[in-house]
Tab-separated table of C-alpha atoms and ligand atoms in Angstrom:
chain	number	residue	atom	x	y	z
L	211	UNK	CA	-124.865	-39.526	-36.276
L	212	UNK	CA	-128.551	-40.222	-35.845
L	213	UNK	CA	-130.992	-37.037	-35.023
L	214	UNK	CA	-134.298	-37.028	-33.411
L	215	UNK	CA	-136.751	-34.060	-35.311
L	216	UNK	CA	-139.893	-32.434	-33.936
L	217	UNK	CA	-141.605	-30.690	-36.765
L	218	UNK	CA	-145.083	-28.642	-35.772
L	219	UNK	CA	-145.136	-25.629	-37.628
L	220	UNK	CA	-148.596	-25.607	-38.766
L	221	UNK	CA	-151.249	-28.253	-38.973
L	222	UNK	CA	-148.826	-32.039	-39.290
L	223	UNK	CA	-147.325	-33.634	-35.956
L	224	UNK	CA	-144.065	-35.199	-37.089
L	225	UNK	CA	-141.394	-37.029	-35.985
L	226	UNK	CA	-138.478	-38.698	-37.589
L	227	UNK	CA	-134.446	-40.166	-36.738
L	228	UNK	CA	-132.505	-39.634	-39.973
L	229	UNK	CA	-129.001	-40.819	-39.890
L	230	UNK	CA	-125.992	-38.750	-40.987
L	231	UNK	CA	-128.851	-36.535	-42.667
L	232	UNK	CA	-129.345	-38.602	-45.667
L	233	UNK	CA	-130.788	-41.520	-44.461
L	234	UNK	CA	-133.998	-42.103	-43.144
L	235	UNK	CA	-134.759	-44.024	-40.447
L	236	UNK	CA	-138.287	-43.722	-39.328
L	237	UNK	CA	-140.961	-41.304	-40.241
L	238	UNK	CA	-144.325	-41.160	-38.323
L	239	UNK	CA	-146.687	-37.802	-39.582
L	240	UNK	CA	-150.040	-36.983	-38.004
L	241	UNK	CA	-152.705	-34.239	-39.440
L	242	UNK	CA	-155.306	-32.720	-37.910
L	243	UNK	CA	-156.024	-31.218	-41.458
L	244	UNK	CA	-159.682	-33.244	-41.519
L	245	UNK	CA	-160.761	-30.774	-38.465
L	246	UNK	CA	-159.798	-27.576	-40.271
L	247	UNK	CA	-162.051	-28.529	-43.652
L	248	UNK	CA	-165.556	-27.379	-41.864
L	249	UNK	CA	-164.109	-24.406	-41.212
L	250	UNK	CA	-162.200	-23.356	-45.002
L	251	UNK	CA	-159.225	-22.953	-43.194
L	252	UNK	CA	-156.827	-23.508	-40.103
L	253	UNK	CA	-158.248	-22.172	-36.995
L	254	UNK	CA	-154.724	-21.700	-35.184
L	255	UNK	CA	-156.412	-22.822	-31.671
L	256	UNK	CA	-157.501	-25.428	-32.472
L	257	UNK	CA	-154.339	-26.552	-34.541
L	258	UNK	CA	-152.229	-26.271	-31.245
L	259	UNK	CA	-154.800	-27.889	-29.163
L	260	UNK	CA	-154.085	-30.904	-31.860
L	261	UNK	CA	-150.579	-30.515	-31.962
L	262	UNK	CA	-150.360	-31.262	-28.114
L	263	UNK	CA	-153.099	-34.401	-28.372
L	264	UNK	CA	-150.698	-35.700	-30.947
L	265	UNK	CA	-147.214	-35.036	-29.906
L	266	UNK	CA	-146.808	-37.488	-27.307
L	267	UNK	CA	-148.570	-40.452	-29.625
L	268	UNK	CA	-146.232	-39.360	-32.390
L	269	UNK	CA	-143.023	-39.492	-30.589
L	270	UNK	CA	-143.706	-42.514	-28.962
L	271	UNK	CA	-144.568	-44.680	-32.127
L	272	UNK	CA	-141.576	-42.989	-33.593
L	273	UNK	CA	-138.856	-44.482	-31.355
L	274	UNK	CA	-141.206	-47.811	-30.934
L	275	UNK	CA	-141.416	-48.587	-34.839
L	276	UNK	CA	-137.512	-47.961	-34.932
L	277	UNK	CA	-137.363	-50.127	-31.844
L	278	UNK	CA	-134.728	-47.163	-30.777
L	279	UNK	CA	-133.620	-46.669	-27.117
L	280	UNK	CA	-133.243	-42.561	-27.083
L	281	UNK	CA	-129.489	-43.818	-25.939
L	282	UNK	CA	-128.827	-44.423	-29.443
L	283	UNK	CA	-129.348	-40.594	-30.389
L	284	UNK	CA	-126.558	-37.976	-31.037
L	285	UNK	CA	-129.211	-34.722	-31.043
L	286	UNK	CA	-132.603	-33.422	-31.340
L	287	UNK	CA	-133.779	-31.506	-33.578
L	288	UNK	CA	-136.505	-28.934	-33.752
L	289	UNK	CA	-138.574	-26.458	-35.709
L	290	UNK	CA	-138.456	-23.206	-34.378
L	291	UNK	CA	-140.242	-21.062	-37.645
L	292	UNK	CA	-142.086	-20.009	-39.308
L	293	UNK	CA	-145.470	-21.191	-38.381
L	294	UNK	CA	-148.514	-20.873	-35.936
L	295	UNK	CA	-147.395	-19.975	-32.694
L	296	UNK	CA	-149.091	-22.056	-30.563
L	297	UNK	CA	-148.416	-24.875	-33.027
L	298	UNK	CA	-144.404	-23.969	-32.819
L	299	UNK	CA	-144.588	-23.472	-28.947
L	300	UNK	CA	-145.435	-27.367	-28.583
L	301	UNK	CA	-143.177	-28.658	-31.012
L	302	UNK	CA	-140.075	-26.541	-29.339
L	303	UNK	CA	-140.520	-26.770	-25.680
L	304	UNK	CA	-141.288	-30.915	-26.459
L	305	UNK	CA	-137.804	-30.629	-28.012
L	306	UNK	CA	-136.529	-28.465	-24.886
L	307	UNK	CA	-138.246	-31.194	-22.414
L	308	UNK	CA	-136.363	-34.530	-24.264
L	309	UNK	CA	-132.959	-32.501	-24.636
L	310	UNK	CA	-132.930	-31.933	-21.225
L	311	UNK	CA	-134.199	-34.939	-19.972
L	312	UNK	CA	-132.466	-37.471	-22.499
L	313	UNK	CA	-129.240	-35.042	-22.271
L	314	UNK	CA	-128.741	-34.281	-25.642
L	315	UNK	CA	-127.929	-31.641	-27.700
L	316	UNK	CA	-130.324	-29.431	-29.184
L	317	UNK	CA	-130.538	-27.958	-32.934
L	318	UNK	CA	-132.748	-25.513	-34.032
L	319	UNK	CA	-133.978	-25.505	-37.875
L	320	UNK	CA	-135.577	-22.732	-40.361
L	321	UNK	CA	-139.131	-25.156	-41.292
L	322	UNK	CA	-137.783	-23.276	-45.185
L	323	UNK	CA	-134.815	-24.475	-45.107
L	324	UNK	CA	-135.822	-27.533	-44.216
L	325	UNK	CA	-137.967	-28.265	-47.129
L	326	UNK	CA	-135.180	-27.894	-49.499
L	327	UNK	CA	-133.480	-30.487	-47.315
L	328	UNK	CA	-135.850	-33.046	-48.721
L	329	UNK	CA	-133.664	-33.269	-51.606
L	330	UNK	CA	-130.729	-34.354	-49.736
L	331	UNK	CA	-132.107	-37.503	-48.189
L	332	UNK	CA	-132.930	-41.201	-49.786
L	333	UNK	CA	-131.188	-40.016	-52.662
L	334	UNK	CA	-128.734	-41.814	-54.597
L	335	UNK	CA	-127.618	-39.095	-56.697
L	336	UNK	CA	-125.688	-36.207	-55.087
L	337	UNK	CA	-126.569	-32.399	-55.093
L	338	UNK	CA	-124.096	-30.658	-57.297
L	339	UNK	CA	-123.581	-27.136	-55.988
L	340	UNK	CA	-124.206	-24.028	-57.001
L	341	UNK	CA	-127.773	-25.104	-56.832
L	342	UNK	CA	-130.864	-22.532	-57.926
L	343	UNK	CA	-133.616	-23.003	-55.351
L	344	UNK	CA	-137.037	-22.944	-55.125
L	345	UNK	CA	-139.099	-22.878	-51.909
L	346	UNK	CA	-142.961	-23.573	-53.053
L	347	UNK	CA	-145.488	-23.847	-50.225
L	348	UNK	CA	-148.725	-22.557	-49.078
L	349	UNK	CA	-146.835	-19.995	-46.904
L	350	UNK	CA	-144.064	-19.162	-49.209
L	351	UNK	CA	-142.536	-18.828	-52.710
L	352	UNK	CA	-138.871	-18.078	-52.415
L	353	UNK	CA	-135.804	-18.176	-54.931
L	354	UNK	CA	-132.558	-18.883	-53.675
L	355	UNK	CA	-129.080	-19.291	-54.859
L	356	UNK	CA	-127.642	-21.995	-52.556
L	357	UNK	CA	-123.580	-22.158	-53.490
L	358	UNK	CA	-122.986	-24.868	-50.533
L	359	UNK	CA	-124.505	-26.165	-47.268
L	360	UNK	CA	-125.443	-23.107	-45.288
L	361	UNK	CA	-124.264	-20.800	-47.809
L	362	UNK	CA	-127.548	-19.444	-49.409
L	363	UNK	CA	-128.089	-15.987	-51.371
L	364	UNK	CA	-131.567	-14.879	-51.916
L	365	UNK	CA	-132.900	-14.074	-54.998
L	366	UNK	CA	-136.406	-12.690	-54.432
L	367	UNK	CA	-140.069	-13.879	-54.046
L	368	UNK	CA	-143.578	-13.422	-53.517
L	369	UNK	CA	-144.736	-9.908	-52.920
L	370	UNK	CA	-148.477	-11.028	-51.473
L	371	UNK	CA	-149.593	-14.441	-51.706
L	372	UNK	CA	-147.953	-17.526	-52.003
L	373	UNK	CA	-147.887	-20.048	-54.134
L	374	UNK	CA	-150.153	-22.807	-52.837
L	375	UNK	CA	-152.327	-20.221	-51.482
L	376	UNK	CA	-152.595	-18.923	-54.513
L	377	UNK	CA	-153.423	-22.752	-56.111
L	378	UNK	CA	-155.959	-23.282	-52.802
L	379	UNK	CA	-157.913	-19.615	-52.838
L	380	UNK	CA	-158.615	-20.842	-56.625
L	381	UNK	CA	-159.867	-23.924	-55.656
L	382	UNK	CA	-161.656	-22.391	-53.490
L	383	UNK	CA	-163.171	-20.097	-56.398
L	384	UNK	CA	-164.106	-23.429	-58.348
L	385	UNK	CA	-165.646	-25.003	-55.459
L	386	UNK	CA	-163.720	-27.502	-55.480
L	387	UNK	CA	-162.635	-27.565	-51.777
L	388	UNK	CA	-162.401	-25.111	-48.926
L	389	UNK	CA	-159.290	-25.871	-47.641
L	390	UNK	CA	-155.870	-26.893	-48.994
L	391	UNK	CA	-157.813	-27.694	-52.408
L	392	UNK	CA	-154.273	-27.223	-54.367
L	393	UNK	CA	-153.843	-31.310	-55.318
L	394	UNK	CA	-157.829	-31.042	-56.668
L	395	UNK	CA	-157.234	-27.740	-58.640
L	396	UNK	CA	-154.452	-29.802	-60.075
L	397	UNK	CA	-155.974	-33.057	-60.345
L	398	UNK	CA	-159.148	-31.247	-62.476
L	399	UNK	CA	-156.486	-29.068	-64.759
L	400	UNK	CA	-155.146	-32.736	-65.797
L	401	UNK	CA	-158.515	-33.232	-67.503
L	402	UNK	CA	-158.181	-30.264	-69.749
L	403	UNK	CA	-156.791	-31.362	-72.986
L	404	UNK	CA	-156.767	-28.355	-74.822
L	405	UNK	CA	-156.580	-25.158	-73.350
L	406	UNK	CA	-159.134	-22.795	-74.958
L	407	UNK	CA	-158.245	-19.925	-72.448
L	408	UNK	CA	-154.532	-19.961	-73.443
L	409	UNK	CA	-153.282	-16.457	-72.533
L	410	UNK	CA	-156.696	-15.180	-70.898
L	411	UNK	CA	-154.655	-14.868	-67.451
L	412	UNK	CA	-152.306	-12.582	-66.629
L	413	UNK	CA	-148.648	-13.589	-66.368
L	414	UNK	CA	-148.295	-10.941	-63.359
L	415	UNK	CA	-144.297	-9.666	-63.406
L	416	UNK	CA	-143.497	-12.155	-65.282
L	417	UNK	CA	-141.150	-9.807	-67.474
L	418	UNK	CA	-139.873	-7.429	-64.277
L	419	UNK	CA	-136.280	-7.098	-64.041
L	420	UNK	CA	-135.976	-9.157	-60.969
L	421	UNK	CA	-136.995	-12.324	-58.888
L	422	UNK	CA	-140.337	-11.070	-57.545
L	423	UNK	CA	-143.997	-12.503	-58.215
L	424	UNK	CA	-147.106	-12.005	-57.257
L	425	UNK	CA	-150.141	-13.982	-57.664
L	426	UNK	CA	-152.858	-11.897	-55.916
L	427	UNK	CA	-153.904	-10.420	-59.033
L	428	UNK	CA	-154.132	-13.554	-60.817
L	429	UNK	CA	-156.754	-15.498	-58.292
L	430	UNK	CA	-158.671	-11.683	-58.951
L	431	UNK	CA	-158.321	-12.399	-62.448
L	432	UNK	CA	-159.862	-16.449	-61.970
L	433	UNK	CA	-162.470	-14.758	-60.379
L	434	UNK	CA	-163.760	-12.288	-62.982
L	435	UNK	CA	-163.120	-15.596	-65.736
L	436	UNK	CA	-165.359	-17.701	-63.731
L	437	UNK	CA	-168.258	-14.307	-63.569
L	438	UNK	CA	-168.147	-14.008	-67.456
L	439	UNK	CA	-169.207	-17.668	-67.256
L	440	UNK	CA	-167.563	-18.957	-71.029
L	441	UNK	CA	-164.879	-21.700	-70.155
L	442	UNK	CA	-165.800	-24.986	-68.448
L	443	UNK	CA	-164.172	-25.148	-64.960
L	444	UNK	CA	-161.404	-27.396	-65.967
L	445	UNK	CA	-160.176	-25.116	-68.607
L	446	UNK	CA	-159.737	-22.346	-66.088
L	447	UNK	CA	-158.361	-24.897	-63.776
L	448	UNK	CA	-155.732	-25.878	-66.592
L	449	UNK	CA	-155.186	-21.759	-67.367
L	450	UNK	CA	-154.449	-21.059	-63.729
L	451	UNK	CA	-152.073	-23.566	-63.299
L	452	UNK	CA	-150.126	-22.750	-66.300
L	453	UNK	CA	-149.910	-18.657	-66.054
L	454	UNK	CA	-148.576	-19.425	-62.351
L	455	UNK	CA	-145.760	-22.019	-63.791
L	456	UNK	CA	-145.099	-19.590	-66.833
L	457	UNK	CA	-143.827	-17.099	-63.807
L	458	UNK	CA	-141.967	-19.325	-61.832
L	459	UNK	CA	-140.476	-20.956	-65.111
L	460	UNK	CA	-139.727	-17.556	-66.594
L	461	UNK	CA	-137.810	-16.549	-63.166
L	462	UNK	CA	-135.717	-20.009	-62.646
L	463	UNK	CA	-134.706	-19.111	-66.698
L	464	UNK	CA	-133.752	-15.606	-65.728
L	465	UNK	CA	-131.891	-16.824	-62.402
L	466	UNK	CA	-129.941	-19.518	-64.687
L	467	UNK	CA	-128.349	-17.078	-67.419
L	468	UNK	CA	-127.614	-15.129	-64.585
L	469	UNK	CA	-125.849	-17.204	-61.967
L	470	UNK	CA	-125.285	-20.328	-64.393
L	471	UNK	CA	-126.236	-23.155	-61.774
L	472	UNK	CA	-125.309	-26.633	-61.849
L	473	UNK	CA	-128.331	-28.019	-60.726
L	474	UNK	CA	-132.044	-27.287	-59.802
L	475	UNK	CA	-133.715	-28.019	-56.322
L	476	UNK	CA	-137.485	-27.357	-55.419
L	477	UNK	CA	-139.016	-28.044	-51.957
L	478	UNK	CA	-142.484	-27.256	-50.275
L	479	UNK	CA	-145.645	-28.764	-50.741
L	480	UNK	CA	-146.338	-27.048	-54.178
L	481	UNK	CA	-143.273	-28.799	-55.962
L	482	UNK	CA	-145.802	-32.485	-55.695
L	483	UNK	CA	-147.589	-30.574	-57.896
L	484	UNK	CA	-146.944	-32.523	-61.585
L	485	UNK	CA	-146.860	-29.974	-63.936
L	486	UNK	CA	-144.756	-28.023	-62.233
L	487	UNK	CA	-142.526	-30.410	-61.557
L	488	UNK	CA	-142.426	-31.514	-65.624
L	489	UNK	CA	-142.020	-28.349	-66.394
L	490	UNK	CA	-138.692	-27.302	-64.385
L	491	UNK	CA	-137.562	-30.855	-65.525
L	492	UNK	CA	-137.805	-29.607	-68.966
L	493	UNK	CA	-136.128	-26.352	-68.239
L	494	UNK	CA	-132.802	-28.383	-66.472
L	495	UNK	CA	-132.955	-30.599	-69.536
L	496	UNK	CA	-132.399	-27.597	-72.221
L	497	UNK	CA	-129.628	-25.606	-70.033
L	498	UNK	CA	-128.207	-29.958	-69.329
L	499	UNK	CA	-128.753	-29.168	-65.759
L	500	UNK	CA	-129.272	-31.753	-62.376
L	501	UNK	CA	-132.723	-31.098	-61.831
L	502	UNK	CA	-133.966	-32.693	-58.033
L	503	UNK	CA	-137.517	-32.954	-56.483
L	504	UNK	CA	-138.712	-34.558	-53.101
L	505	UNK	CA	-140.261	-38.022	-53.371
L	506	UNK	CA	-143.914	-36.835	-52.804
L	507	UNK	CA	-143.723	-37.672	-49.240
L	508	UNK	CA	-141.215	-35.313	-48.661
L	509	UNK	CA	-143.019	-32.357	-50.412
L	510	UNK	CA	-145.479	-31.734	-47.829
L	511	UNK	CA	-144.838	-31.097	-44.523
L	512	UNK	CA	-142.811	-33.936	-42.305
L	513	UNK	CA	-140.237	-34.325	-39.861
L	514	UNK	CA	-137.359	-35.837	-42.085
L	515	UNK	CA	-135.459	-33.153	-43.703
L	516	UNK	CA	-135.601	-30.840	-40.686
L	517	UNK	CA	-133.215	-33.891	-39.192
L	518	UNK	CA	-131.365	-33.530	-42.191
L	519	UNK	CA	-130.958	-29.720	-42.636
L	520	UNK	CA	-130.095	-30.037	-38.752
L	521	UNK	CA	-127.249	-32.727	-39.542
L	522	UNK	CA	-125.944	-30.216	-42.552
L	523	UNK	CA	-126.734	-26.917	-41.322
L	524	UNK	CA	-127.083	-25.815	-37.675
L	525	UNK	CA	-125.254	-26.251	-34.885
L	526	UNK	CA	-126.778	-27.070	-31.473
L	527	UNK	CA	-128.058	-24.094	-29.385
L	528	UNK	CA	-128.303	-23.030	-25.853
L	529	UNK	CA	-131.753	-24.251	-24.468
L	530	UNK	CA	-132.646	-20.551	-23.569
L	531	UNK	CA	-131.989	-19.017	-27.101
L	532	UNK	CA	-134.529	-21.611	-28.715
L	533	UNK	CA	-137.771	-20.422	-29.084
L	534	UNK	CA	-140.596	-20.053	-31.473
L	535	UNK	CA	-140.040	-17.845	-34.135
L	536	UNK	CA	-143.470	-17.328	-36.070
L	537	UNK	CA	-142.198	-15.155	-38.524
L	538	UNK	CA	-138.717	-16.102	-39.648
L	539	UNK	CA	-137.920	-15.681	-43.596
L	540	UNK	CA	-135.920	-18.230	-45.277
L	541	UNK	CA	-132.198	-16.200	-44.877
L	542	UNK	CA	-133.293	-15.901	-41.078
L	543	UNK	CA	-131.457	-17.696	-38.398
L	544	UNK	CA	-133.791	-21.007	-36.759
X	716	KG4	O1	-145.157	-27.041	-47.603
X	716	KG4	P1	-146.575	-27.287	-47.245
X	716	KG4	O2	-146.991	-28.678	-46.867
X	716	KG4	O3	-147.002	-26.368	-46.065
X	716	KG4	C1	-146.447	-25.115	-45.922
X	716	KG4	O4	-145.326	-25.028	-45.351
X	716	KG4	O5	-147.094	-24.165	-46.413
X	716	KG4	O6	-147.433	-26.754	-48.477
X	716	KG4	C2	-148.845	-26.846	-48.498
X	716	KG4	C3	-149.324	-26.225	-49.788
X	716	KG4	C4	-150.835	-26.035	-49.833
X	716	KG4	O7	-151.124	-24.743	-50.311
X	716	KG4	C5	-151.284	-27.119	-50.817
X	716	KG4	O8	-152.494	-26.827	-51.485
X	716	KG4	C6	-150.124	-27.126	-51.771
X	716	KG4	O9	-148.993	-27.047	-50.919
X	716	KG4	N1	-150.061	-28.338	-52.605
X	716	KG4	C7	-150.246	-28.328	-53.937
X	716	KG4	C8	-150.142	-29.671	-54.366
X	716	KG4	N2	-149.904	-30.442	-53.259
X	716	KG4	C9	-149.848	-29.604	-52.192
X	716	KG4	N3	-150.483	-27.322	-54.785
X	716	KG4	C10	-150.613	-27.627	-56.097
X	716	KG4	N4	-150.542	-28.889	-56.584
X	716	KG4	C11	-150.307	-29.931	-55.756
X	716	KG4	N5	-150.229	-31.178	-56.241
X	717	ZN	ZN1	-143.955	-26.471	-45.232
């Protein structure tokens, strides 16, 4: 079975065909993330005025590089949330347009569930379920207990920021970029060899009896470290990064004497990040668990695993009943 997927949640134009949802058959991503830097963040216009320039371009190299005739195809698929409206709006009534006019089946997808699809395609080594989850992106920081395909408890999460915008805001703080400035923050804490500011940072609810975080205080907490002006800014870099993975670590421990998982699965653009993912390797190793990770490619946003969460998850919809859903949590139907 061989899916078409529209993804356009945010600020990437992408379009893939993945076959039986585990192989990938062509994978085209554009960005208009270069025209959001000027301005330290996405102006949501002007992300949906790109999303349209691009859509059509994107598409059409899509089914041109697999040489595919849209014949060939058993569905489309589409992201319907969460995202930026107008960026959503293009990316599902696009979908609605070649469903109708190709006469194919529509499938909705969850973008969040679709990032911890990326784990299920390319692979050569199979997901063994139960499966402890984590969703790590600039939007979102979600753990989830996922016992089969489309049978997903959930755990808990962020109470205020996210993640990566936890990882960019800092950035942001160093001066190291305005915008998505997660990869730099990282790239910088790499040069700290020793960490003389071990502990400085607050490990917020890291001991709280359940799966929530939150990681507003701690970019408060950078900010006050960088005022009293004693640690060099790859230090601080280094003492961010690891009092955010101490939380998430300490959670996935706590969620793996509790529910005894066979394997580990992250997803979202914060699980390229490398100490993170060395980290939760290490953590599989001493409880001898599978531990999987996106290729790097298939951390950040693309097109590919929403055609494979489509092929495992959803079932086509009624054209009416898809529609943009800017707000949808990760237990929320597409
Ligand atoms: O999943 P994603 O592409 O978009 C959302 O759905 O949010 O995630 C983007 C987020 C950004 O906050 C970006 O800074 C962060 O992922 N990110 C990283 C790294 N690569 C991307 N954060 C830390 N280290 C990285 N290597
Ligand atoms: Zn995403």
């Amino acid at each position: 079975m061989k899916i078409l997927s529209l993804e356009t949640s945010c600020d990437e134009t992408a379009c893939a065909i993945v076959e039986n949802g585990v192989k990938e058959l062509v994978s085209v991503v554009a960005s208009s993330k270069d025209f959001h830097e000027s301005t330290g963040g996405i102006v949501p216009e002007i992300a949906a005025r790109k999303q349209i320039e691009f859509i059509g371009p994107v598409l059409d190299q899509a089914l041109l590089r697999y040489g595919l005739s849209p014949d060939t195809l058993d569905a489309i698929a589409v992201t319907t949330g969460p995202g930026l409206i107008g960026s959503l709006l293009v990316g599902v009534e696009a979908a609605k347009a070649l469903s109708i006019a190709w006469n194919k089946p529509l499938i909705p997808v969850n973008h969040l569930v679709g990032h911890i699809y990326g784990n299920f395609v390319n692979v050569t080594e199979d997901v063994v379920f139960p499966s402890l989850v984590l969703v790590i992106s600039g939007g979102h920081t979600d753990f989830i207990l996922m016992r089969n395909h489309g049978d997903m408890e959930y755990l808990g999460g962020t109470l205020d920021d996210a993640a990566g915008e936890a990882f960019d805001k800092t950035a942001r703080l160093l001066g190291l970029a305005k915008y998505l400035g997660g990869v730099q923050l990282s790239k910088l804490s790499a040069t700290c060899t020793d960490n003389l500011a071990s502990g400085v940072l607050p490990r917020p609810l890291i001991d709280s009896p359940n799966y929530d975080v939150s990681f507003s205080g701690l970019k408060t907490a950078v900010k006050r470290l960088i005022d009293k002006n004693i640690y060099p800014n790859n230090v601080i870099a280094c003492e961010f990064e690891t009092a955010l993975i101490d939380v998430v670590v300490a959670k996935m421990r706590k969620a793996i004497k509790e529910f005894k998982p066979s394997s580990i699965l992250l997803g979202g653009g914060v699980s390229a990040n490398t100490a993170l993912r060395s980290r939760i390797k290490l953590l599989s190793e001493e409880y001898g668990l599978n531990f999987h990770v996106p290729p790097l490619n298939l951390c950040t946003d693309n097109a590919v695993y929403i055609a494979s969460a489509a092929y495992f998850i959803n079932k086509p919809a009624e054209l009416t009943s898809v529609v943009a859903k800017p707000s949808l949590g990760v237990m929320d139907r597409p």
